[in-house]
Coordinates of C-alpha atoms and ligand atoms in Angstrom, one line a residue:
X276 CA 36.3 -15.1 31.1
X277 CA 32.8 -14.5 31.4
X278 CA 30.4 -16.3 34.1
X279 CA 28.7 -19.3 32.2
X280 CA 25.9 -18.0 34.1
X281 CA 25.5 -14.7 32.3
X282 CA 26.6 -16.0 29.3
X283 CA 23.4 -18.8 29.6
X284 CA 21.1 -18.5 26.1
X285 CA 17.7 -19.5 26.1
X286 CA 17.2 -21.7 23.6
X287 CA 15.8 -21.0 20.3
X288 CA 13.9 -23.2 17.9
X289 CA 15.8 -23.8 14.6
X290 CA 13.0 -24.6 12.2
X291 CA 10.1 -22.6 14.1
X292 CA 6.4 -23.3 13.7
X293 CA 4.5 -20.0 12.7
X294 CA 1.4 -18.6 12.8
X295 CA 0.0 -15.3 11.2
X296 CA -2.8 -13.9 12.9
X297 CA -4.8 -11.5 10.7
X298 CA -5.1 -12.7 6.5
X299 CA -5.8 -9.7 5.2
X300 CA -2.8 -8.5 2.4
X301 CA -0.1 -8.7 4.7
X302 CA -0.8 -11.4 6.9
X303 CA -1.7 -14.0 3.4
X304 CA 0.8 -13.1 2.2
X305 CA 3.0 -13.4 4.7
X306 CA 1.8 -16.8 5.7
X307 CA 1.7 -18.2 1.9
X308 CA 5.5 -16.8 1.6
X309 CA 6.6 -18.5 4.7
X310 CA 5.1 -21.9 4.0
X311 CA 6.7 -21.6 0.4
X312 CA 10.3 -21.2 2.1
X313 CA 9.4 -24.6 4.2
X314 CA 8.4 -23.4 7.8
X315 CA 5.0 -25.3 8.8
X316 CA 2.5 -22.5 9.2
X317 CA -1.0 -21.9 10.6
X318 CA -2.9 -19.0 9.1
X319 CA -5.5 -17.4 11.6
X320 CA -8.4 -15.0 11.3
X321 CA -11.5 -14.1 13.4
X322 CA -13.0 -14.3 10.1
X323 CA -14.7 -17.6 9.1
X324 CA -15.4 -16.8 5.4
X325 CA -11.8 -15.3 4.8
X326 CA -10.2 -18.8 6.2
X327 CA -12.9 -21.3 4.5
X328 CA -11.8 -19.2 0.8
X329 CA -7.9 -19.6 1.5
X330 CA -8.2 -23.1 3.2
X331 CA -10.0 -23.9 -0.6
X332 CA -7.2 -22.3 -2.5
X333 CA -8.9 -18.8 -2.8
X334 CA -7.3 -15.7 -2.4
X335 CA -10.3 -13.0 -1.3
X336 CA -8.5 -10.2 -2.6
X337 CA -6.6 -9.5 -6.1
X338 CA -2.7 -9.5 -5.7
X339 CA -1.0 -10.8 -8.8
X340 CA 1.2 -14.3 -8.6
X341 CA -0.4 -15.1 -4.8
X342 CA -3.1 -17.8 -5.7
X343 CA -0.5 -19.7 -7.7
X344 CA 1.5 -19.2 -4.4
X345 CA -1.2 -20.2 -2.2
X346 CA -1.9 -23.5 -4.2
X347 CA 1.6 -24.6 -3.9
X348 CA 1.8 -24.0 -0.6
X349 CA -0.9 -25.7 0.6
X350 CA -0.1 -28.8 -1.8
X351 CA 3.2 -29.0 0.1
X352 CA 0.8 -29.6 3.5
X353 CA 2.7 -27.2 5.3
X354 CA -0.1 -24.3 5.4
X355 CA -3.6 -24.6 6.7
X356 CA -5.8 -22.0 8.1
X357 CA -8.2 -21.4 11.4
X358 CA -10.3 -19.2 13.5
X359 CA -9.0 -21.1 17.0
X360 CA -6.7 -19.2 18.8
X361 CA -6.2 -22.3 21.3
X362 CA -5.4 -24.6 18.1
X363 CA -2.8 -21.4 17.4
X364 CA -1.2 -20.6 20.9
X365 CA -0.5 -24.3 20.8
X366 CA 1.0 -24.3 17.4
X367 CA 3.5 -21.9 17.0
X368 CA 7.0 -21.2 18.1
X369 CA 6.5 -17.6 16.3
X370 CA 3.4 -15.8 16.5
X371 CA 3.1 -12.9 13.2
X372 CA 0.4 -10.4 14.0
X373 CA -0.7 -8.9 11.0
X374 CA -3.8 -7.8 11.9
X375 CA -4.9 -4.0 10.4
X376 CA -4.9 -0.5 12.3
X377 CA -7.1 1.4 10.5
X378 CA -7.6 5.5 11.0
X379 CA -9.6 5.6 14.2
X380 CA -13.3 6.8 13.5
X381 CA -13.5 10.4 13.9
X382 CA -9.7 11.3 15.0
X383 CA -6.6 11.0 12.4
X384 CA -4.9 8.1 15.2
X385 CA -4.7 4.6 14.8
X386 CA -7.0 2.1 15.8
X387 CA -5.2 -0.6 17.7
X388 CA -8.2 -2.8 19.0
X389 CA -7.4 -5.3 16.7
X390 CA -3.7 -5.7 18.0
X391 CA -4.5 -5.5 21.5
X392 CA -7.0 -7.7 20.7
X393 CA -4.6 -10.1 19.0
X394 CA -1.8 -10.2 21.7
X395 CA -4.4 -10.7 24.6
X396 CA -5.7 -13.7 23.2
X397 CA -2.3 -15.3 22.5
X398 CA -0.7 -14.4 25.9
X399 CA -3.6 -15.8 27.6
X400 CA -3.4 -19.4 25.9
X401 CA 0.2 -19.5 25.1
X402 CA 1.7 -22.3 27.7
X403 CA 5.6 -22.2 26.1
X404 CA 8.4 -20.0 25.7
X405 CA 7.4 -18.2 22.1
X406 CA 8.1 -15.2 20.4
X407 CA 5.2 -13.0 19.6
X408 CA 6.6 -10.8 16.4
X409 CA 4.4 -7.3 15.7
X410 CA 4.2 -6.6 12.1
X411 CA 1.7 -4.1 11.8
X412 CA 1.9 -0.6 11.8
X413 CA 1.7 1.2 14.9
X414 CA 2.3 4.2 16.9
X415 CA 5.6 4.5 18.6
X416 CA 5.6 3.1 21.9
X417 CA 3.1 0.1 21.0
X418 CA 5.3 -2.7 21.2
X419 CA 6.6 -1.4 24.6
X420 CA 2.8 -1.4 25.9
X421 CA 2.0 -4.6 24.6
X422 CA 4.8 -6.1 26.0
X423 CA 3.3 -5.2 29.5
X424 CA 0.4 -6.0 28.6
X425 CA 1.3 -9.5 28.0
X426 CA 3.8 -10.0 30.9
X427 CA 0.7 -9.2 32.6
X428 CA -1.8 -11.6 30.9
X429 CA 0.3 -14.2 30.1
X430 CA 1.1 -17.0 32.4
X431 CA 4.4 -17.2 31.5
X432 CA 5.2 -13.4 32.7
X433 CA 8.3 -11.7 31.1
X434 CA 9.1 -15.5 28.8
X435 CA 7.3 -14.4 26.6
X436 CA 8.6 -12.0 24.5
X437 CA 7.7 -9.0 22.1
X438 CA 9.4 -8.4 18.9
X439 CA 8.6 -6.0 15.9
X440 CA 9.4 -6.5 12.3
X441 CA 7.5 -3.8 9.9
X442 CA 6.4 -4.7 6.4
X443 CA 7.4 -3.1 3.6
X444 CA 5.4 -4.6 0.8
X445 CA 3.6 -3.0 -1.9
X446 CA 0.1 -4.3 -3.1
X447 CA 0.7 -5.2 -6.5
X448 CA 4.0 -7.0 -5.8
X449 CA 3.6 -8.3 -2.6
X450 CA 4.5 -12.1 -3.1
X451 CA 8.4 -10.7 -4.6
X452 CA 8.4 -8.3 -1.9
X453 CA 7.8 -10.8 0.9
X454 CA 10.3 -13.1 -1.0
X455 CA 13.1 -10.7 -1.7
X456 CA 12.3 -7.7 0.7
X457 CA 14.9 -4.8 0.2
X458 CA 15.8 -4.9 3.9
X459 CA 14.9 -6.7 7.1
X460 CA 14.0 -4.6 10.2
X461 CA 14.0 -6.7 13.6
X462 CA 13.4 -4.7 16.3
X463 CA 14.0 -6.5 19.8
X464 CA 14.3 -6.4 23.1
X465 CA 16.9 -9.1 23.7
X466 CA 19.4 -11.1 22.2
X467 CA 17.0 -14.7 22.1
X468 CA 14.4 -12.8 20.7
X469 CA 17.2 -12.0 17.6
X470 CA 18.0 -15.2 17.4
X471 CA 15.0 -16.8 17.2
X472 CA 13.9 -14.3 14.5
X473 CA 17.1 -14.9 12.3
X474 CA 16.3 -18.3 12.1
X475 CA 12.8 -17.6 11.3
X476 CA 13.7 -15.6 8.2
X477 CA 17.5 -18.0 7.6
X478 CA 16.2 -18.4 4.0
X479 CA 15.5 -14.9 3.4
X480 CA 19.0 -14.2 4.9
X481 CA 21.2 -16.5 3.3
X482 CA 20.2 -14.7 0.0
X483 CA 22.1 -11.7 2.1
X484 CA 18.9 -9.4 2.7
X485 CA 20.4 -6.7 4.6
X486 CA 19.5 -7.0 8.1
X487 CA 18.5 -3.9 10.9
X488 CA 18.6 -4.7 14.1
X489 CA 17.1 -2.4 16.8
X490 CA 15.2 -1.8 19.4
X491 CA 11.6 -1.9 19.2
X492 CA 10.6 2.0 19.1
X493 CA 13.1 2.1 16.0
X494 CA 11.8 -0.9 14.3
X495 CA 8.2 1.0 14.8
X496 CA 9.2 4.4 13.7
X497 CA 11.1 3.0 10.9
X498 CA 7.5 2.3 8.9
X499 CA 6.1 5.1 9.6
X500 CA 9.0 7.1 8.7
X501 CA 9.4 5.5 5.3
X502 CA 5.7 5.6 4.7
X503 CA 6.5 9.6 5.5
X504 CA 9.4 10.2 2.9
X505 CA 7.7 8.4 0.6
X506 CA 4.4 10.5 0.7
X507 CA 6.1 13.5 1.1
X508 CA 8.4 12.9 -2.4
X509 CA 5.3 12.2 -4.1
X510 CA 3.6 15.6 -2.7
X511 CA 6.8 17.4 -3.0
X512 CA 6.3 17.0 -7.0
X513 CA 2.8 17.4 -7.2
X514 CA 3.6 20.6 -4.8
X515 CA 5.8 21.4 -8.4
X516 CA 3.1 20.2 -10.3
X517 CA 1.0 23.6 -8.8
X518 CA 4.0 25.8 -9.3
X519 CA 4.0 24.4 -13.0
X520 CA 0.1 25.6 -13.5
X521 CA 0.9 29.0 -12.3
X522 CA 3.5 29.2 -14.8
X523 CA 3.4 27.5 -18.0
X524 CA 5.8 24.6 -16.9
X525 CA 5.7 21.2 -17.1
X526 CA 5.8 18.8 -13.9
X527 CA 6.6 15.5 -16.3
X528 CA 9.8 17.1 -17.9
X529 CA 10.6 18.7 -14.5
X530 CA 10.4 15.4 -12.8
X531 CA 12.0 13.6 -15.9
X532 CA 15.6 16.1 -15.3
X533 CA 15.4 15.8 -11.5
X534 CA 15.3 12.2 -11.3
X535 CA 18.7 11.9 -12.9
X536 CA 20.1 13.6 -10.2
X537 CA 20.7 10.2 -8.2
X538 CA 20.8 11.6 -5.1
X539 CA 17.2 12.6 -6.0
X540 CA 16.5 9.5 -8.1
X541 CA 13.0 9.4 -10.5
X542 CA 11.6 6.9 -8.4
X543 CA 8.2 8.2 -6.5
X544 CA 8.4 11.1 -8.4
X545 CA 5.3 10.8 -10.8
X546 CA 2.8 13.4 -10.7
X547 CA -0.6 13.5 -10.9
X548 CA -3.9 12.6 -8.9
X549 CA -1.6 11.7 -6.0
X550 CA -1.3 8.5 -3.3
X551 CA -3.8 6.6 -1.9
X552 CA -4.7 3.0 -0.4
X553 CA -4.6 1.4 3.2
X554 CA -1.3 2.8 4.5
X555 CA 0.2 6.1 3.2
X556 CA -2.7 8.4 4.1
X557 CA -3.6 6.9 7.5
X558 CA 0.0 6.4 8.2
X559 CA 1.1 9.8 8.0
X560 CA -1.7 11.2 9.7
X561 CA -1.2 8.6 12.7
X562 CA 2.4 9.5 12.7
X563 CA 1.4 13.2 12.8
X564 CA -0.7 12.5 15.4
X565 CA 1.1 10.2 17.6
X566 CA 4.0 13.0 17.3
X567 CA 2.2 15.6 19.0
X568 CA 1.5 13.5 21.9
X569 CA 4.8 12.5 22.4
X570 CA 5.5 17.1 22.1
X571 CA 7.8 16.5 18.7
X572 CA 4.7 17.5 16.8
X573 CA 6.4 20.6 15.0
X574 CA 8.9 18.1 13.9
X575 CA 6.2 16.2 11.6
X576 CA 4.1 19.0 11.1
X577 CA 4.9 18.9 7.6
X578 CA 2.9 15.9 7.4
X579 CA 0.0 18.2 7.2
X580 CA 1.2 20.1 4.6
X581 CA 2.2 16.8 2.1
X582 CA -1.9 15.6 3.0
X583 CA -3.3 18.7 1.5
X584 CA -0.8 18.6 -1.5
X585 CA -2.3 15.2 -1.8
X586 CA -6.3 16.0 -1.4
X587 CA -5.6 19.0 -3.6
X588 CA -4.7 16.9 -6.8
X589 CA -8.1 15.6 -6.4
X590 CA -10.1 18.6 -6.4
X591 CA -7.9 20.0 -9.5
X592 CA -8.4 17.0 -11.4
X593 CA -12.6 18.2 -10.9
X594 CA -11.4 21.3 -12.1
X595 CA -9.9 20.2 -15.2
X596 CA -12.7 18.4 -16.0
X597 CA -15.1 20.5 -15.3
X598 CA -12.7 23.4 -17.7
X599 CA -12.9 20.7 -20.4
X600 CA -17.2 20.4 -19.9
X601 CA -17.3 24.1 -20.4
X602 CA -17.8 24.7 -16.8
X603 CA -20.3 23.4 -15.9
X604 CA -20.5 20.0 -14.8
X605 CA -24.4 19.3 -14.8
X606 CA -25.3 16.3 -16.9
X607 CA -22.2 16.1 -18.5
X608 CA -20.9 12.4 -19.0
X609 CA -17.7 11.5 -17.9
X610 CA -16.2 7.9 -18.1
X611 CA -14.2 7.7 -15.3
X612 CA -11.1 5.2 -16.0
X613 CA -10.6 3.9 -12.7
X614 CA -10.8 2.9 -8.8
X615 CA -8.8 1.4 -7.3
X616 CA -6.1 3.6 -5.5
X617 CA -3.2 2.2 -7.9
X618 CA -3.3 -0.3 -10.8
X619 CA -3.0 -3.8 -10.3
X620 CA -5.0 -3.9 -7.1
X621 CA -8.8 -3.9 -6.5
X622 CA -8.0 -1.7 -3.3
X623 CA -10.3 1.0 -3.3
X624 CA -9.6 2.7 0.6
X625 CA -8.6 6.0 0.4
X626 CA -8.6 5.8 -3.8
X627 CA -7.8 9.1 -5.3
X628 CA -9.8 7.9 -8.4
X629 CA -12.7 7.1 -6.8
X630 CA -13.0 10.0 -4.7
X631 CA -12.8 12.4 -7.9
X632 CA -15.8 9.7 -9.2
X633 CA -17.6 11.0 -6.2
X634 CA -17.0 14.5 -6.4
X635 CA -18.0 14.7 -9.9
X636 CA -21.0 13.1 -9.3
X637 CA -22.2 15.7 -6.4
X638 CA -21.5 18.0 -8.4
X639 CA -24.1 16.8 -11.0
X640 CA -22.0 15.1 -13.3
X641 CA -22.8 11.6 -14.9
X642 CA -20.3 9.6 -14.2
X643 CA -19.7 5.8 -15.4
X644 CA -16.5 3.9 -13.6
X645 CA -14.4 1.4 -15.1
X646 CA -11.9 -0.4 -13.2
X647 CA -10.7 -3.8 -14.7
X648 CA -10.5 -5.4 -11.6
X649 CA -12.2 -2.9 -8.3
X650 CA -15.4 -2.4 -10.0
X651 CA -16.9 -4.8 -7.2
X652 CA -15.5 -3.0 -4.2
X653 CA -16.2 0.1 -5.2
X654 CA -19.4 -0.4 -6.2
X655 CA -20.1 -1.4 -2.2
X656 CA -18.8 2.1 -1.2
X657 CA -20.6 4.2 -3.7
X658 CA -23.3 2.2 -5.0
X659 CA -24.7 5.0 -6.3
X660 CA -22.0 5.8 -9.4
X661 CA -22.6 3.9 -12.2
X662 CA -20.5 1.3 -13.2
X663 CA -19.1 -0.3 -16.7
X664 CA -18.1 -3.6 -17.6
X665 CA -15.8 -2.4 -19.9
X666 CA -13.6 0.5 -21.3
X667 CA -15.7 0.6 -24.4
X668 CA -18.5 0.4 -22.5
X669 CA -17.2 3.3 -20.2
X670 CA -16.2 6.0 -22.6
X671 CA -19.1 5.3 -25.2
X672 CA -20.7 8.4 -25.4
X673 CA -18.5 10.5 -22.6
X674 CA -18.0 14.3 -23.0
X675 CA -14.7 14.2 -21.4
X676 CA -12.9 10.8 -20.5
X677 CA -10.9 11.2 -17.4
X678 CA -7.6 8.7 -16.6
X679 CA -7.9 8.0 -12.5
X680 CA -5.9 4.7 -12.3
X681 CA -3.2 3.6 -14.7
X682 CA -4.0 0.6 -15.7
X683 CA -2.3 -0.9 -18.9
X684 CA -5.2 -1.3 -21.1
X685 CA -6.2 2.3 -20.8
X686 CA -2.4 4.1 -21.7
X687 CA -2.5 0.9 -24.0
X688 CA -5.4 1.8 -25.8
X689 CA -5.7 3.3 -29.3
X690 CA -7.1 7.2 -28.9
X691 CA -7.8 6.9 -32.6
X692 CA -10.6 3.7 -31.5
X693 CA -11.8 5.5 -28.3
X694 CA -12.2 9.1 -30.2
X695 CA -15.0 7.2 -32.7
X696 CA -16.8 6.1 -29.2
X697 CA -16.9 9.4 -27.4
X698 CA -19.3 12.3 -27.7
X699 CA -16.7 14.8 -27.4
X700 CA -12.5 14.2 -27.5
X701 CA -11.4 15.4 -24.3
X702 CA -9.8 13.7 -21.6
X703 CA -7.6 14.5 -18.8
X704 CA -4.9 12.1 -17.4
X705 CA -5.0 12.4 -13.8
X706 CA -1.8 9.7 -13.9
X707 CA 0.7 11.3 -16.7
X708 CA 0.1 8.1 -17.9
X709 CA -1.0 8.5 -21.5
X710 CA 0.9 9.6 -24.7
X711 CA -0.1 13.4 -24.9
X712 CA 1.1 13.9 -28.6
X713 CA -0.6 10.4 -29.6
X714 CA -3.8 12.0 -28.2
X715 CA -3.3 15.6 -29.8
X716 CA -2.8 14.1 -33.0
X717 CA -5.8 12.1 -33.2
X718 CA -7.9 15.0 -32.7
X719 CA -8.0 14.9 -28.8
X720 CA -8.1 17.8 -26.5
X721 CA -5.9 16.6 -23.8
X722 CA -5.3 18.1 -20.3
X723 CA -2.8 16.8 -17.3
X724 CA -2.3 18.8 -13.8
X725 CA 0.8 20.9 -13.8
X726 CA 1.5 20.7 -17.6
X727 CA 0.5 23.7 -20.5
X728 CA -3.0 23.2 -21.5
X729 CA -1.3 23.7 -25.4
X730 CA 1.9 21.8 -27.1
X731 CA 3.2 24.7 -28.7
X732 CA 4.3 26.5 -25.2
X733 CA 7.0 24.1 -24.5
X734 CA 9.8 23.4 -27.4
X735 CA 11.1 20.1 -27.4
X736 CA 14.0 18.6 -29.2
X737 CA 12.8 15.5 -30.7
X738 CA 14.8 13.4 -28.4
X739 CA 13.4 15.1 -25.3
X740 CA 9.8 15.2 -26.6
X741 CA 10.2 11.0 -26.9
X742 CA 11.1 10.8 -23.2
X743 CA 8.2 12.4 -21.7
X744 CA 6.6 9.7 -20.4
X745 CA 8.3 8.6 -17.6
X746 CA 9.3 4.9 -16.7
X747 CA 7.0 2.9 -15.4
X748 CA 7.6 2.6 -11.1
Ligands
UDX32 C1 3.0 1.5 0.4 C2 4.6 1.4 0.5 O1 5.2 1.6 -0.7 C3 4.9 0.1 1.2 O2 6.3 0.1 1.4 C4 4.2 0.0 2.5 O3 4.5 -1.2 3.1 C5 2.7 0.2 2.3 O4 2.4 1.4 1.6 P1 1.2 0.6 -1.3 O5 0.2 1.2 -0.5 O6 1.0 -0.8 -1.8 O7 2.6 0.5 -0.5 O8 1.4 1.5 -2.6 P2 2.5 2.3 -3.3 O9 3.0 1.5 -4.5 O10 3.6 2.8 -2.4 O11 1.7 3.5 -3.9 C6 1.0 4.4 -3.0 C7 0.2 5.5 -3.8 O12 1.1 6.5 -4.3 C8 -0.6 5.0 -4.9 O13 -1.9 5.6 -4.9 C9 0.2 5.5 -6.2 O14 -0.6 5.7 -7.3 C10 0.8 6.8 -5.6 N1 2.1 7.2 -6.3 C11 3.2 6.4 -6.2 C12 2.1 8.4 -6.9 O15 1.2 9.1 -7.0 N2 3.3 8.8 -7.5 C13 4.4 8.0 -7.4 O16 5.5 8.4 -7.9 C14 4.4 6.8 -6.7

């Protein structure tokens, strides 16, 4: 039998109070979803303007299905939002940081000011046992740090403790994802700190989520490393996509016949212009970098290798372009269809499209953007492009019309319609988005990274020729 005095459990609370510091995309989100499954939750930011637009029902960035989600959950009373950190460390039972780690200015690490930040000013006002969970992404080792650091600051010492749960979620379907995650990852450092966190996701669980539980340096790595695999499948075909170029193949019916091979699977396997937005690039380059100093660097130096894949696409998209102006790009119009990194989203940080925007434009080119819903944010980063209000309005008059982000009304749109706006039919689809043969046929010259500049170099049975376009991700 075991001594009742070793088998002694702390407590845990059963229906735990939350609060999500940090309401950017993950932390709204993640503070909308929880107050939908019933928990009382407090939303806090440093930010006075982001918490004054949620507390009125506005979300300050565009995610489908979240302001729908937001107004439910706070006519249900159970979500409100605020800048105090006192009104917070007396709140909650669980503490979510979701604050961001952008790349560090001038070096490929993370930033982690804002977490540090974020866990000093809990422990210091946090007067009862409470579990302070670590959702951003972070170098390996963080969570071990921080919980010195606030065994050190806090007046409680070693009670209260540090957990780590990594987000998976995807802008674009970030509400289902936070609902119906593919996995939970808790990583902990004992056996309260477990239970406490089960019963802060019980509803996610009892729809039998599958469950990790680890220690904290796996529950870190485990982001980064699936950040990694996923960046590196997407360079690994655009890698093809090169191969393709310097021999008359094609990357989309490559890609097509590989992903049937399940253990290879089709999904993250689209070529083109590449991956962008807040977490794959500065993830693996934080990874890369945090690898070295631990001396596994060679492990990850591949990391390296699947950037430049990546930053390549962009440069080759300029290229076709530039092939398609006649080679020079000086005054030549392009309508650039596109910003954000991906569709969906009005993300524009590290945005493949609107990087090629900018590249065309220093190197003369006139260049007029069209994003359906980013046109705002990008405009703050390059206020120098010139902007549309609409796809007619973007490709009226272009000499080649260039595909950067595929949204659905551009592959939906009619080439025969767009051909009687341009000046000349050229465009190049940076996203193997659009129907190449629709395009051909209506007169079209149409170009795509990694596939045969004519139709005739690649026969096609009619079945095969159907399925080019691969399935939507
Ligand atoms: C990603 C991860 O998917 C998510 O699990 C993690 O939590 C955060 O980072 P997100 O940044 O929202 O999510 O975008 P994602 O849908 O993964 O797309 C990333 C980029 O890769 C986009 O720029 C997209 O256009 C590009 N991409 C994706 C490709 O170029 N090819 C593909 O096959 C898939």
């Amino acid at each position: 039998m075991n001594n009742p005095e070793t088998t002694f459990q702390p407590p845990i609370v059963e229906h735990p109070r939350m609060t999500v510091i940090g309401t950017g995309y993950l932390g709204a989100t993640h503070a909308i979803c929880m107050a939908i499954l019933g928990f009382d939750v407090l939303g806090v930011d440093v930010d006075q303007r982001k918490i004054d637009q949620l507390s009125m029902g506005i979300v300050p960035f565009f995610e489908p299905g979240l302001p729908e989600q937001l107004a439910l959950a706070l006519a249900s009373g159970r979500l409100r939002f605020t800048t105090s950190f006192d009104e917070a460390a007396e709140f909650g039972d669980v503490h979510y940081i979701c604050v961001g780690t952008p790349q560090a200015p001038g070096s490929e690490a993370a930033d982690l000011t804002y977490v540090d930040a974020a866990f000093t000013a809990l422990a210091g006002r946090i007067t009862r046992k409470a579990l302070l969970v670590g959702k951003s992404t972070v170098p390996i080792g963080t969570a071990q740090r921080l919980t010195a650091l606030v065994a050190e600051t806090s007046p409680l010492g070693t009670e209260l403790e540090v957990a780590w749960n990594p987000e998976f979620l995807r802008e674009g379907f970030a509400v289902q994802d936070t609902l119906h995650p593919d996995r939970l990852v808790f990583g902990v450092a004992s056996s309260w700190a477990e239970r406490q966190l089960r019963a802060a996701f019980r509803p996610i669980l009892e729809e039998d989520t599958p469950l990790v539980v680890a220690d904290l340096a796996t529950a870190e790595l485990v982001k980064v490393a699936a950040n990694s695999f996923l960046a590196t499948k997407i360079s690994y075909i655009n890698a093809m996509a090169e191969v393709c170029e310097a021999t008359g193949a094609d990357v989309n019916l490559l890609a097509l016949a590989l992903g049937y091979d399940a253990r290879i699977g089709s999904r993250f396997l689209k070529p083109g212009l590449g991956f962008g937005g807040g977490c794959l690039p500065k993830d693996i380059r934080a990874f890369k970098f945090r690898a070295e100093q631990l001396g596994v660097g060679q492990a990850v130096a591949f990391l390296g290798e699947v950037d430049a894949i990546n930053l390549r696409r962009r440069s080759r998209t300029v290229d076709l372009i530039r092939e398609l102006a006649g080679g020079d790009l000086t005054g030549v119009r392009v309508a650039a269809l596109g910003a954000a990194f991906k569709p969906n989203s009005d993300d524009v940080r590290d945005a493949p499209a609107l990087d090629v925007a900018r590249m065309l434009y220093l190197e003369g080119a006139s260049v007029v953007v069209f994003d359906p819903e980013a046109n705002e944010n990008a405009h703050r980063v390059y206020p120098d492009l010139d902007y549309a209000d609409s796809l007619t309005e973007a490709v009226t008059g272009a000499h080649v019309v260039a595909l950067l982000t595929e949204w659905e009304q551009f592959t939906a749109a009619d080439p025969t319609v767009l051909g009687r706006l341009v000046a000349s039919k050229n465009v190049v689809d940076g996203r193997h988005a659009l129907d190449a043969d629709r395009y051909r046929a209506a007169g079209w010259e149409y170009r795509a990274l990694g596939r045969p500049a004519a139709p005739e170099t690649v026969v096609l049975a009619d079945h095969a020729r159907d399925s080019v376009v691969l399935p939507a991700l």
